[in-house]
Coordinates of C-alpha atoms and ligand atoms in Angstrom, one line a residue:
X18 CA -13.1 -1.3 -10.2
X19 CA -10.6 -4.1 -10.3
X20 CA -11.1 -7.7 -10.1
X21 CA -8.4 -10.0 -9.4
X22 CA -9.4 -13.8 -9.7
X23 CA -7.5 -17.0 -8.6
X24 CA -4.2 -15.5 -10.2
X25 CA -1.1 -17.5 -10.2
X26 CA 2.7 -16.7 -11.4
X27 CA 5.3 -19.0 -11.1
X28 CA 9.2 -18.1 -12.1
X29 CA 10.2 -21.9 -12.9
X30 CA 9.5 -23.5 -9.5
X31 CA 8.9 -21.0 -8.0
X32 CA 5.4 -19.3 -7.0
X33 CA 5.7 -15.6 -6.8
X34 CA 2.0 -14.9 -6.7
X35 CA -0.3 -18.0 -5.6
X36 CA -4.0 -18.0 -6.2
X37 CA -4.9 -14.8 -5.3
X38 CA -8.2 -12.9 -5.4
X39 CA -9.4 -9.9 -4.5
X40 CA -11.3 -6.5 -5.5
X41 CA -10.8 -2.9 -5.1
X42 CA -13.9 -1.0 -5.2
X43 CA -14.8 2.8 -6.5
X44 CA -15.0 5.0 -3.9
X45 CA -12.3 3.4 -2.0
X46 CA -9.1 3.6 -1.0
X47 CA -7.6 -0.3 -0.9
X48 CA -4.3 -0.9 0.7
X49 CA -1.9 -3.9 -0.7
X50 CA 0.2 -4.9 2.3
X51 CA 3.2 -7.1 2.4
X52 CA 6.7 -7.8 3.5
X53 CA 9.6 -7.2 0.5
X54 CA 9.1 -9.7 -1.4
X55 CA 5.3 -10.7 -1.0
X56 CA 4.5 -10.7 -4.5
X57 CA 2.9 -7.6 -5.0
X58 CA 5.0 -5.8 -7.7
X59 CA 4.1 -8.7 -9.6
X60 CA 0.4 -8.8 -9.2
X61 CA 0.5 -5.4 -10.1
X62 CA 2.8 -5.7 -13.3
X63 CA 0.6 -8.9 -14.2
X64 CA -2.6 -6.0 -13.7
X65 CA -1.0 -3.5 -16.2
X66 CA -0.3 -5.9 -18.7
X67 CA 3.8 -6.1 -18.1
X68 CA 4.2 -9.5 -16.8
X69 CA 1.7 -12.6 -18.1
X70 CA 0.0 -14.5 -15.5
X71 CA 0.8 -17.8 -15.1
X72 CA -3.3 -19.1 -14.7
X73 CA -6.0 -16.3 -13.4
X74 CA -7.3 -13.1 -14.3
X75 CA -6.9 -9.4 -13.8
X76 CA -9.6 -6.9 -14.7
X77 CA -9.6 -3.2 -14.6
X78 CA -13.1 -1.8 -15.1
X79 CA -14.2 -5.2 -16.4
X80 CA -11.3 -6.0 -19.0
X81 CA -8.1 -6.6 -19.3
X82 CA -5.4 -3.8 -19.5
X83 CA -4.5 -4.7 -23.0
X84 CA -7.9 -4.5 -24.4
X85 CA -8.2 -0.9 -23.1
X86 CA -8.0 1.0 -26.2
X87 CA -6.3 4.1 -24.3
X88 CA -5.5 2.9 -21.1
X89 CA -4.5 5.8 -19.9
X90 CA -7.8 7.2 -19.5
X91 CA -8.8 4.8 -17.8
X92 CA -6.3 3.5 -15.2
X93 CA -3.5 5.6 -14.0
X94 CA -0.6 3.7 -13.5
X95 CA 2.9 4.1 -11.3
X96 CA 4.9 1.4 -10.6
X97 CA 8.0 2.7 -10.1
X98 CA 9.0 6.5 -10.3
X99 CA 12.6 6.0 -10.9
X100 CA 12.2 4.4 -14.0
X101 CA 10.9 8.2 -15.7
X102 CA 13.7 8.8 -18.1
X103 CA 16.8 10.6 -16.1
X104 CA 17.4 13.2 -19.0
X105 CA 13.8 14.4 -19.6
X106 CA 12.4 17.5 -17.6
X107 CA 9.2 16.8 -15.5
X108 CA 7.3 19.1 -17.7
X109 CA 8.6 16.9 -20.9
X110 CA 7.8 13.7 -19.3
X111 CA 4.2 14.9 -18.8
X112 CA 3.9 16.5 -22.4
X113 CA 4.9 13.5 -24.1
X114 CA 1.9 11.3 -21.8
X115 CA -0.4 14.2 -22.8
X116 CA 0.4 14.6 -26.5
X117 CA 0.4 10.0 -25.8
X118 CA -3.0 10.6 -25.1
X119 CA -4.4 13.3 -27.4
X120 CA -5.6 15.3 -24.1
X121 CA -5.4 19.2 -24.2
X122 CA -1.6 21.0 -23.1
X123 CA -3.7 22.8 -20.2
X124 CA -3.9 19.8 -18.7
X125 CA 0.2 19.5 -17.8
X126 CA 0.0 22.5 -15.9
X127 CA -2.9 21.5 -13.9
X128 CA -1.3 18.2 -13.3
X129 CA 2.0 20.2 -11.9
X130 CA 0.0 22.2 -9.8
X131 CA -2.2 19.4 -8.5
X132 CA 1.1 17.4 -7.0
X133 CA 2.9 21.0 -5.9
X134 CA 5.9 20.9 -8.1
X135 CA 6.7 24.7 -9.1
X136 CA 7.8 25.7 -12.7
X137 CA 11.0 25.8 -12.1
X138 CA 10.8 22.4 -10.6
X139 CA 9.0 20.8 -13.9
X140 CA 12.0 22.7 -15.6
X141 CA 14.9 21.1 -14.2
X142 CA 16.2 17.3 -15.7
X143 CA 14.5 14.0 -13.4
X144 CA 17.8 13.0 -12.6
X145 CA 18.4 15.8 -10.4
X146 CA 15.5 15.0 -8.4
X147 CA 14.6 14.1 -5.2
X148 CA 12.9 10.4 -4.9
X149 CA 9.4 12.2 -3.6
X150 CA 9.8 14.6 -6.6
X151 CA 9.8 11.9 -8.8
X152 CA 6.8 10.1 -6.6
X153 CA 5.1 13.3 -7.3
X154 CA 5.7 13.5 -10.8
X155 CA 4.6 9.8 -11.6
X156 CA 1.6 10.9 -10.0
X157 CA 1.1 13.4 -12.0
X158 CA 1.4 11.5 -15.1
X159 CA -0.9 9.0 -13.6
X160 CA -3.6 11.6 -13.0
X161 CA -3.3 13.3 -16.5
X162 CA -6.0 11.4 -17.9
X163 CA -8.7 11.3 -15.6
X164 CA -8.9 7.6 -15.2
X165 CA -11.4 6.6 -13.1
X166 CA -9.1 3.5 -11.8
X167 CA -5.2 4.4 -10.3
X168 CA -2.7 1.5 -9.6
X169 CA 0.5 2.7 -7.6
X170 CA 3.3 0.9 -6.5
X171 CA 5.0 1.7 -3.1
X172 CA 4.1 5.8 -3.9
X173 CA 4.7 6.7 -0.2
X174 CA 8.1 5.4 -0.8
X175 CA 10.6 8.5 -0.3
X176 CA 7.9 10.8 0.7
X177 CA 8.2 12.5 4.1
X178 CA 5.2 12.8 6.8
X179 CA 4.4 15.7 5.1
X180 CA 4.4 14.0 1.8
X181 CA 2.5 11.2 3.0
X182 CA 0.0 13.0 4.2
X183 CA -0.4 15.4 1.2
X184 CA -0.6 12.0 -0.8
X185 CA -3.6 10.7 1.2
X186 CA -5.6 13.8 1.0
X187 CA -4.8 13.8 -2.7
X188 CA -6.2 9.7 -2.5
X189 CA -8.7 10.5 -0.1
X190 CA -10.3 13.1 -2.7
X191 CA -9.8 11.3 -5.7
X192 CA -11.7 8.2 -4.4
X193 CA -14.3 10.6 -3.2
X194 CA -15.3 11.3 -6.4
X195 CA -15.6 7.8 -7.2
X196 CA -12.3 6.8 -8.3
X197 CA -10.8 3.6 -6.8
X198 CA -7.6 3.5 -5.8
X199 CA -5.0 0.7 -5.1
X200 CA -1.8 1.3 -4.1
X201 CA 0.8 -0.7 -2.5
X202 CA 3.1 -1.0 0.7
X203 CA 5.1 -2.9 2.7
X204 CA 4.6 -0.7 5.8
X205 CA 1.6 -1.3 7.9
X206 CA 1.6 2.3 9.7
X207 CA 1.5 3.9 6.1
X208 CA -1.0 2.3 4.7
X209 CA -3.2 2.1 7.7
X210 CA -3.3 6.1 7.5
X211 CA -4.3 6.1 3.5
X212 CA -6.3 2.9 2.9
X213 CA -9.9 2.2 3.9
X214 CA -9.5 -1.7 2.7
X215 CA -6.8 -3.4 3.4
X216 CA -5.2 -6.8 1.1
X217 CA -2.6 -8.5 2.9
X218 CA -0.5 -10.8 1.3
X219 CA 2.6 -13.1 2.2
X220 CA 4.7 -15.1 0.2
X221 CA 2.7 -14.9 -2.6
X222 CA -0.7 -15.4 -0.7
X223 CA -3.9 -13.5 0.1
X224 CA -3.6 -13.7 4.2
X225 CA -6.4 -11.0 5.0
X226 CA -8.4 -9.1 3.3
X227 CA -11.1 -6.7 4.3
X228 CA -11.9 -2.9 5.7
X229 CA -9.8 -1.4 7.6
X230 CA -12.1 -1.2 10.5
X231 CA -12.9 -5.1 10.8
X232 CA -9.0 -5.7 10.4
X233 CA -8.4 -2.9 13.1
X234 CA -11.2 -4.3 15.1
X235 CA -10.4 -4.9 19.0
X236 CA -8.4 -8.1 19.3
X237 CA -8.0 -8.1 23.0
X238 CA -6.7 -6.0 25.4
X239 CA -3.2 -4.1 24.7
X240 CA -0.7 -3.7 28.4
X241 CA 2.0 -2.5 29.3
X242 CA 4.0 -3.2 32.5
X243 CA 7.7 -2.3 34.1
X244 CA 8.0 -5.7 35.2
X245 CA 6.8 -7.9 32.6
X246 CA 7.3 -11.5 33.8
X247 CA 5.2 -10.7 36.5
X248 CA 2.4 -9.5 34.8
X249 CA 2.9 -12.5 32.2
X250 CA 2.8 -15.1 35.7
X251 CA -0.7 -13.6 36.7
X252 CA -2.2 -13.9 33.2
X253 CA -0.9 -17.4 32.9
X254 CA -2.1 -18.3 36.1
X255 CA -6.1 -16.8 35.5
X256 CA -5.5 -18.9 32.4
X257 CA -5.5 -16.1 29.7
X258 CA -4.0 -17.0 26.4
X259 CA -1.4 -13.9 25.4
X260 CA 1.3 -12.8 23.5
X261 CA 4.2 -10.9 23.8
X262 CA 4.2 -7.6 21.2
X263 CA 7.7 -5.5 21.0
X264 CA 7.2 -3.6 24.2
X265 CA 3.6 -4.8 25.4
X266 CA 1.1 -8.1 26.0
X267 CA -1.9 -8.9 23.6
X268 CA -4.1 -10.6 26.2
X269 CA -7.2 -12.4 24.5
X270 CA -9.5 -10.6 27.4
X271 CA -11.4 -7.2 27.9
X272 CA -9.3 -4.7 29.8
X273 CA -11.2 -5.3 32.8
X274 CA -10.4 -8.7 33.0
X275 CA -6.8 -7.9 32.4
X276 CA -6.8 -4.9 35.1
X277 CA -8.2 -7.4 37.8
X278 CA -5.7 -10.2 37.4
X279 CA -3.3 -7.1 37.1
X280 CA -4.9 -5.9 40.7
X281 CA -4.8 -9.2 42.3
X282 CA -0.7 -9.8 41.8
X283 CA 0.4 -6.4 42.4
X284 CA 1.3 -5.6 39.1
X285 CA 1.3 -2.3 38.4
X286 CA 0.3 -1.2 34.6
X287 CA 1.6 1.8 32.2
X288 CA -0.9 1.2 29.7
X289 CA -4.3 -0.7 29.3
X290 CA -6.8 -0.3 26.7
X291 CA -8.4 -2.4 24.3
X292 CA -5.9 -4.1 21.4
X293 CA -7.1 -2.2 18.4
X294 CA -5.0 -2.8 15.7
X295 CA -3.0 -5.5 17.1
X296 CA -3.9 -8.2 16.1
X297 CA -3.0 -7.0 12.6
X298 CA 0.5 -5.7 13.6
X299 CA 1.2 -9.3 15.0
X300 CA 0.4 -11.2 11.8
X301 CA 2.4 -8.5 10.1
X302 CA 5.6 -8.6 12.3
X303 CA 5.0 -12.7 11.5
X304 CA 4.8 -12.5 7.8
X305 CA 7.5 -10.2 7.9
X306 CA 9.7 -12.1 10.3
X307 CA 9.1 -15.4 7.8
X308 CA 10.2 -13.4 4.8
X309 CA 13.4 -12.4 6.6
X310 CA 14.4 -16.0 7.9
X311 CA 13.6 -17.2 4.5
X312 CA 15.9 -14.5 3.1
X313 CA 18.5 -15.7 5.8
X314 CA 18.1 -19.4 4.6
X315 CA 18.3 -18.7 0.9
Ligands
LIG21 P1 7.0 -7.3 -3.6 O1 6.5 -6.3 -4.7 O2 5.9 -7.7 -2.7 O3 8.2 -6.8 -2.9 P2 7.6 -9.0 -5.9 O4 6.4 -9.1 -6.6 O5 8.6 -8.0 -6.5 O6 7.4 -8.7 -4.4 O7 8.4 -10.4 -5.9 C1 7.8 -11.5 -5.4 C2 8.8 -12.7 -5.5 O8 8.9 -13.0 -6.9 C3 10.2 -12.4 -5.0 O9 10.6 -13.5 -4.3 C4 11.0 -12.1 -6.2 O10 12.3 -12.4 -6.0 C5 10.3 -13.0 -7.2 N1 10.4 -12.5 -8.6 C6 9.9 -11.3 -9.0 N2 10.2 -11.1 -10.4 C7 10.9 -12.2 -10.8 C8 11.4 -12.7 -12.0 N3 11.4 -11.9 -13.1 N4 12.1 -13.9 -12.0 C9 12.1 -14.6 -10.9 N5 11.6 -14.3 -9.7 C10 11.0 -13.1 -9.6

């Protein structure tokens, strides 16, 4: 489990990570969301003992990371797979963690087979490797000592469908056995395929936080329409509160509601159904779009 409580960084004035709590459970799979820029390398260096917190606390399985005696049995860590040194061999890189650790050699080639790179793969230097071979690798040494806790930084980054998909059976299972898991992105669709909790954070603060299902949970009624400003007319004129979405309306009604003001002006719909999900897509296209005017302004 990992407990992060009221922690605070500042760089000089200003506050990379602000008060921010939250816990990732075993068994689960907990998703850290956020524009570039949100503040979740940070939190996640501060975790692992790279970068001291400012006030607050960060616990893995009840301590801190630099009181673990061999952390890496007990929290697997990847925070960013292009920093494996260039000249090394995957197979090296994952002989030096396991010799690090005093674990048996058998375990490097069940750690290659477990993220799919072939021998000849672990045999070749990490500079000639693809960024999702690399993803896979840091896995790998992540993995190699059974730690019942795993911390990963943007690991879907460079990974194709494919990739992504082998990676969240590969989290799925591990947190089935009762490992928790948190890993981090700043793409909503990703995450929201991998994670069953979701942490959502902006500008360095905690904006939601909760399961997946209650963040996904209906929020409205989702429509589409080939004339738009029509449709927007009728709802304004029942007196429905909505907003617009890239190529759809969130109305803050049920879907029948929404198809009978619909019915009455003559508007006719592509799509109606019930808003899963968007709710949480708007507040992310709104942290996001405040990240990017800041980055405009600075
Ligand atoms: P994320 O991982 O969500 O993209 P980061 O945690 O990397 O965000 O960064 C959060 C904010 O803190 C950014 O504005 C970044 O520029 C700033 N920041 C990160 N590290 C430092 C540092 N060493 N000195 C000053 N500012 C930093």
């Amino acid at each position: 489990m990992i407990t992060v409580d009221s922690l605070t960084k500042r760089y000089g004035g200003f506050t990379a990570v602000d008060d921010v709590s939250f816990t990732a459970r075993p068994g689960r799979v907990t998703g850290f969301l956020g524009p570039n820029g949100a503040g979740k390398s940070t939190t996640m260096r501060i975790m692992v003992g790279l970068t001291p917190a400012t006030s607050g606390t960060a616990e893995v399985s009840g301590r801190r990371f630099a009181d673990l005696p061999n952390p890496g049995l007990e929290v697997g860590v990847l925070l960013d797979a292009s920093a494996q040194h260039a000249g090394r061999t995957g197979r090296e890189i994952l002989t030096i963690a396991q010799r690090t650790m005093g674990l048996p050699r058998h375990r490097v080639d069940e750690m290659l087979d477990r993220v799919s790179l072939t021998p000849t793969e672990a045999g070749r230097r990490v500079r000639n490797y693809s960024l999702g071979m690399r993803q896979r690798l840091g896995i790998a040494t992540a993995l190699l000592g059974e730690p019942e806790v795993l911390i990963l930084d943007e690991p879907a980054n460079g990974l194709d469908p494919a990739g992504i998909r082998w990676m969240r059976d590969l989290l799925r299972g591990y947190a089935d056995q009762g490992g928790t898991v948190l890993l981090s992105s700043h793409l909503l669709h990703e995450i929201e395929v991998i994670a069953d909790d979701l942490v959502v954070i902006g500008q360095g603060r905690i904006v939601a936080q909760g399961t997946k299902a209650e963040l996904l949970a209906s929020a409205g009624t989702l429509v589409r329409t080939r004339d738009v400003p029509a449709l927007a007319d009728a709802l304004a004129a029942a007196g429905l509160t909505f907003s617009h979405l890239t190529d759809a309306l969130r109305v803050e009604a049920d879907p029948d509601v929404v198809g009978q003001v619909a019915l009455g002006a003559g508007v006719a719909l592509t799509e109606l159904r019930a808003a899963d999900g968007a709710g949480l897509e708007e507040m992310f296209l709104e942290l996001t779009a405040e990240t990017q005017r800041e980055g405009v302004a600075a």
